[in-house]
Amino acid sequence: MDELINYLLEFGQLNQRQIDLIKRKVEIATLDKGEYFSEAGKIPRQVAFVVEGIFRGCYYNNKGEEITRCFIQENSIMCDYVNFEANTVSSDYIQACTDCTLIVFSRQNWEELSQIIVEWDAIKSKMVQICMYQKSRKNPVISQDATTRYLKFIENYPSLVNRIPLSYISSYLGVTQQSLSRIRKNIS
């Protein structure tokens, strides 16, 4: 829980009573590798703080191919926020790449905090901007060669390389797993 509170305090000030209230408005949850936090075809109902583990945002293109859009690591807020706020059906998935531990806000509790804590909307706005940026980031520039894209991935996500399946990395980079294996072999 301390990780969440420290994260929130990066975006604004909270007194002890407000911190205690926030702690009462959340639940600890776990998801196993492969499980979904949010699914296409459903309305997102929760906002989560990732305590432990890695998630990926993904979707299916018009050819039915699975495309990984982004990765979400520890100490990050996670949500399909546009659809959460609009209470509309999502077209994306948020899937656990590893076993994960989360601190979860229900929609009701997330909204109640806005009515009770004066600073909450400002804090929430800053967190949501980061969340939206993570999700909106497009895959690496396809005009770059695959090796450059992989090296950029390593630079942006140094702790992920050995923690998630190569299939997710290759999907993110827009290359086959065989190509990714070749690239990894050539640069090591």
mmCIF file of C-alpha atoms in Angstrom:
data_model
loop_
_atom_site.group_PDB
_atom_site.id
_atom_site.type_symbol
_atom_site.label_atom_id
_atom_site.label_comp_id
_atom_site.label_asym_id
_atom_site.label_seq_id
_atom_site.Cartn_x
_atom_site.Cartn_y
_atom_site.Cartn_z
ATOM 1 C CA MET A 1 0.000 0.000 0.000
ATOM 2 C CA ASP A 2 2.932 2.319 0.665
ATOM 3 C CA GLU A 3 3.879 2.157 -3.031
ATOM 4 C CA LEU A 4 0.469 3.554 -4.009
ATOM 5 C CA ILE A 5 0.569 6.337 -1.422
ATOM 6 C CA ASN A 6 4.095 7.337 -2.443
ATOM 7 C CA TYR A 7 2.962 7.382 -6.080
ATOM 8 C CA LEU A 8 -0.046 9.577 -5.268
ATOM 9 C CA LEU A 9 2.132 11.991 -3.289
ATOM 10 C CA GLU A 10 4.247 12.562 -6.407
ATOM 11 C CA PHE A 11 1.229 14.362 -7.896
ATOM 12 C CA GLY A 12 -0.118 16.342 -4.953
ATOM 13 C CA GLN A 13 -0.420 16.685 -1.211
ATOM 14 C CA LEU A 14 -2.603 14.504 0.978
ATOM 15 C CA ASN A 15 -3.015 14.634 4.744
ATOM 16 C CA GLN A 16 -3.120 11.516 6.936
ATOM 17 C CA ARG A 17 -6.941 11.418 7.059
ATOM 18 C CA GLN A 18 -7.110 11.533 3.261
ATOM 19 C CA ILE A 19 -4.479 8.805 2.985
ATOM 20 C CA ASP A 20 -6.423 6.634 5.432
ATOM 21 C CA LEU A 21 -9.603 7.200 3.392
ATOM 22 C CA ILE A 22 -7.862 6.181 0.163
ATOM 23 C CA LYS A 23 -6.575 3.018 1.852
ATOM 24 C CA ARG A 24 -10.158 2.118 2.820
ATOM 25 C CA LYS A 25 -11.373 2.679 -0.768
ATOM 26 C CA VAL A 26 -9.071 0.141 -2.432
ATOM 27 C CA GLU A 27 -8.685 -3.626 -2.557
ATOM 28 C CA ILE A 28 -5.657 -5.811 -3.160
ATOM 29 C CA ALA A 29 -6.107 -8.172 -6.120
ATOM 30 C CA THR A 30 -3.955 -10.709 -7.908
ATOM 31 C CA LEU A 31 -4.055 -11.849 -11.514
ATOM 32 C CA ASP A 32 -2.258 -14.869 -12.880
ATOM 33 C CA LYS A 33 -0.135 -14.679 -16.008
ATOM 34 C CA GLY A 34 -2.445 -14.611 -19.037
ATOM 35 C CA GLU A 35 -5.513 -13.285 -17.185
ATOM 36 C CA TYR A 36 -7.188 -10.070 -18.298
ATOM 37 C CA PHE A 37 -7.651 -6.938 -16.222
ATOM 38 C CA SER A 38 -9.805 -5.399 -18.944
ATOM 39 C CA GLU A 39 -11.279 -6.977 -22.085
ATOM 40 C CA ALA A 40 -12.546 -5.853 -25.476
ATOM 41 C CA GLY A 41 -16.310 -5.991 -25.666
ATOM 42 C CA LYS A 42 -16.711 -5.038 -21.995
ATOM 43 C CA ILE A 43 -16.975 -1.745 -20.134
ATOM 44 C CA PRO A 44 -13.902 -1.091 -17.954
ATOM 45 C CA ARG A 45 -15.016 -0.906 -14.304
ATOM 46 C CA GLN A 46 -11.766 -0.442 -12.372
ATOM 47 C CA VAL A 47 -8.574 1.566 -12.105
ATOM 48 C CA ALA A 48 -5.523 -0.249 -10.751
ATOM 49 C CA PHE A 49 -2.092 0.516 -9.430
ATOM 50 C CA VAL A 50 0.427 -2.169 -10.401
ATOM 51 C CA VAL A 51 2.341 -3.250 -7.305
ATOM 52 C CA GLU A 52 4.056 -6.255 -8.853
ATOM 53 C CA GLY A 53 4.093 -7.637 -12.376
ATOM 54 C CA ILE A 54 3.795 -6.555 -15.975
ATOM 55 C CA PHE A 55 0.748 -5.999 -18.164
ATOM 56 C CA ARG A 56 0.387 -5.363 -21.844
ATOM 57 C CA GLY A 57 -2.222 -3.420 -23.746
ATOM 58 C CA CYS A 58 -3.189 -5.209 -26.933
ATOM 59 C CA TYR A 59 -5.841 -5.363 -29.655
ATOM 60 C CA TYR A 60 -6.649 -7.317 -32.801
ATOM 61 C CA ASN A 61 -6.181 -5.613 -36.162
ATOM 62 C CA ASN A 62 -8.528 -6.056 -39.120
ATOM 63 C CA LYS A 63 -6.591 -9.171 -40.187
ATOM 64 C CA GLY A 64 -7.184 -10.789 -36.798
ATOM 65 C CA GLU A 65 -3.551 -10.399 -35.767
ATOM 66 C CA GLU A 66 -2.828 -9.634 -32.132
ATOM 67 C CA ILE A 67 -0.907 -6.379 -31.737
ATOM 68 C CA THR A 68 0.779 -5.350 -28.488
ATOM 69 C CA ARG A 69 0.446 -1.592 -28.075
ATOM 70 C CA CYS A 70 2.194 -0.963 -24.738
ATOM 71 C CA PHE A 71 3.583 -2.462 -21.557
ATOM 72 C CA ILE A 72 2.644 -1.367 -18.040
ATOM 73 C CA GLN A 73 5.088 -2.053 -15.233
ATOM 74 C CA GLU A 74 5.194 -1.765 -11.475
ATOM 75 C CA ASN A 75 4.395 1.589 -9.866
ATOM 76 C CA SER A 76 2.000 2.644 -12.616
ATOM 77 C CA ILE A 77 -1.704 3.389 -12.779
ATOM 78 C CA MET A 78 -3.492 1.179 -15.281
ATOM 79 C CA CYS A 79 -6.889 1.523 -16.943
ATOM 80 C CA ASP A 80 -8.605 1.821 -20.325
ATOM 81 C CA TYR A 81 -9.389 5.325 -19.144
ATOM 82 C CA VAL A 82 -11.259 6.759 -22.128
ATOM 83 C CA ASN A 83 -13.799 3.943 -22.010
ATOM 84 C CA PHE A 84 -13.786 3.899 -18.185
ATOM 85 C CA GLU A 85 -14.731 7.592 -18.041
ATOM 86 C CA ALA A 86 -17.280 7.349 -20.860
ATOM 87 C CA ASN A 87 -18.698 4.083 -19.468
ATOM 88 C CA THR A 88 -18.392 2.569 -22.948
ATOM 89 C CA VAL A 89 -17.259 -0.774 -24.336
ATOM 90 C CA SER A 90 -13.521 -1.190 -24.890
ATOM 91 C CA SER A 91 -11.875 -2.443 -28.069
ATOM 92 C CA ASP A 92 -8.593 -3.236 -26.291
ATOM 93 C CA TYR A 93 -7.360 -5.802 -23.792
ATOM 94 C CA ILE A 94 -5.124 -5.341 -20.766
ATOM 95 C CA GLN A 95 -3.499 -8.699 -20.046
ATOM 96 C CA ALA A 96 -1.130 -9.883 -17.327
ATOM 97 C CA CYS A 97 2.249 -10.898 -18.827
ATOM 98 C CA THR A 98 3.371 -12.231 -15.437
ATOM 99 C CA ASP A 99 1.673 -13.069 -12.168
ATOM 100 C CA CYS A 100 0.576 -9.678 -10.828
ATOM 101 C CA THR A 101 -0.479 -7.914 -7.648
ATOM 102 C CA LEU A 102 -2.673 -4.831 -7.930
ATOM 103 C CA ILE A 103 -4.301 -2.223 -5.763
ATOM 104 C CA VAL A 104 -7.731 -1.698 -7.297
ATOM 105 C CA PHE A 105 -10.214 1.179 -7.166
ATOM 106 C CA SER A 106 -13.805 0.392 -8.143
ATOM 107 C CA ARG A 107 -15.525 2.994 -10.318
ATOM 108 C CA GLN A 108 -17.679 4.054 -7.362
ATOM 109 C CA ASN A 109 -14.735 4.509 -4.991
ATOM 110 C CA TRP A 110 -12.638 6.303 -7.635
ATOM 111 C CA GLU A 111 -15.470 8.798 -8.169
ATOM 112 C CA GLU A 112 -16.265 9.164 -4.448
ATOM 113 C CA LEU A 113 -12.711 10.284 -3.775
ATOM 114 C CA SER A 114 -13.313 13.233 -6.128
ATOM 115 C CA GLN A 115 -16.262 14.309 -3.997
ATOM 116 C CA ILE A 116 -14.429 13.976 -0.669
ATOM 117 C CA ILE A 117 -10.783 14.979 -1.300
ATOM 118 C CA VAL A 118 -10.339 18.481 -2.725
ATOM 119 C CA GLU A 119 -6.954 17.665 -4.307
ATOM 120 C CA TRP A 120 -8.083 14.335 -5.794
ATOM 121 C CA ASP A 121 -9.143 15.671 -9.205
ATOM 122 C CA ALA A 122 -5.771 17.391 -9.697
ATOM 123 C CA ILE A 123 -3.881 14.264 -8.599
ATOM 124 C CA LYS A 124 -6.112 12.059 -10.734
ATOM 125 C CA SER A 125 -5.647 14.296 -13.778
ATOM 126 C CA LYS A 126 -1.848 14.020 -13.607
ATOM 127 C CA MET A 127 -1.960 10.236 -13.139
ATOM 128 C CA VAL A 128 -4.421 9.816 -16.001
ATOM 129 C CA GLN A 129 -2.198 11.846 -18.340
ATOM 130 C CA ILE A 130 0.634 9.374 -17.752
ATOM 131 C CA CYS A 131 -1.739 6.409 -18.119
ATOM 132 C CA MET A 132 -3.099 7.792 -21.406
ATOM 133 C CA TYR A 133 0.394 8.474 -22.716
ATOM 134 C CA GLN A 134 1.443 4.877 -22.033
ATOM 135 C CA LYS A 135 -1.594 3.505 -23.821
ATOM 136 C CA SER A 136 -1.492 5.915 -26.768
ATOM 137 C CA ARG A 137 2.137 5.239 -27.575
ATOM 138 C CA LYS A 138 2.216 3.489 -30.862
ATOM 139 C CA ASN A 139 4.464 0.587 -31.634
ATOM 140 C CA PRO A 140 8.009 1.451 -32.702
ATOM 141 C CA VAL A 141 8.379 3.237 -36.015
ATOM 142 C CA ILE A 142 8.050 0.509 -38.618
ATOM 143 C CA SER A 143 10.271 2.475 -41.038
ATOM 144 C CA GLN A 144 13.174 1.723 -38.691
ATOM 145 C CA ASP A 145 14.900 -1.588 -39.196
ATOM 146 C CA ALA A 146 13.964 -4.365 -36.772
ATOM 147 C CA THR A 147 17.297 -4.283 -34.933
ATOM 148 C CA THR A 148 16.924 -0.551 -34.239
ATOM 149 C CA ARG A 149 13.378 -1.130 -32.974
ATOM 150 C CA TYR A 150 14.585 -3.889 -30.646
ATOM 151 C CA LEU A 151 17.456 -1.777 -29.311
ATOM 152 C CA LYS A 152 15.006 1.052 -28.658
ATOM 153 C CA PHE A 153 12.723 -1.416 -26.841
ATOM 154 C CA ILE A 154 15.638 -2.470 -24.611
ATOM 155 C CA GLU A 155 16.378 1.194 -23.915
ATOM 156 C CA ASN A 156 12.735 1.987 -23.041
ATOM 157 C CA TYR A 157 11.978 -1.251 -21.150
ATOM 158 C CA PRO A 158 15.300 -2.581 -19.801
ATOM 159 C CA SER A 159 13.694 -4.645 -17.056
ATOM 160 C CA LEU A 160 11.178 -6.381 -19.325
ATOM 161 C CA VAL A 161 13.402 -8.214 -21.766
ATOM 162 C CA ASN A 162 13.811 -11.348 -19.652
ATOM 163 C CA ARG A 163 10.483 -11.136 -17.816
ATOM 164 C CA ILE A 164 7.926 -11.445 -20.613
ATOM 165 C CA PRO A 165 7.391 -13.888 -23.494
ATOM 166 C CA LEU A 166 9.208 -13.148 -26.738
ATOM 167 C CA SER A 167 5.864 -13.405 -28.546
ATOM 168 C CA TYR A 168 4.708 -10.193 -26.809
ATOM 169 C CA ILE A 169 7.936 -8.381 -27.641
ATOM 170 C CA SER A 170 7.799 -9.487 -31.284
ATOM 171 C CA SER A 171 4.141 -8.374 -31.488
ATOM 172 C CA TYR A 172 5.109 -4.987 -30.069
ATOM 173 C CA LEU A 173 8.010 -4.643 -32.512
ATOM 174 C CA GLY A 174 6.027 -5.851 -35.521
ATOM 175 C CA VAL A 175 8.392 -8.747 -36.313
ATOM 176 C CA THR A 176 8.108 -12.513 -36.231
ATOM 177 C CA GLN A 177 9.479 -14.437 -33.269
ATOM 178 C CA GLN A 178 12.059 -16.011 -35.559
ATOM 179 C CA SER A 179 13.282 -12.568 -36.653
ATOM 180 C CA LEU A 180 13.441 -11.441 -33.040
ATOM 181 C CA SER A 181 15.460 -14.515 -32.078
ATOM 182 C CA ARG A 182 17.888 -13.790 -34.918
ATOM 183 C CA ILE A 183 18.218 -10.145 -33.858
ATOM 184 C CA ARG A 184 18.860 -11.117 -30.231
ATOM 185 C CA LYS A 185 21.495 -13.639 -31.318
ATOM 186 C CA ASN A 186 23.241 -11.074 -33.553
ATOM 187 C CA ILE A 187 23.500 -8.366 -30.895
ATOM 188 C CA SER A 188 24.605 -10.534 -27.983
#
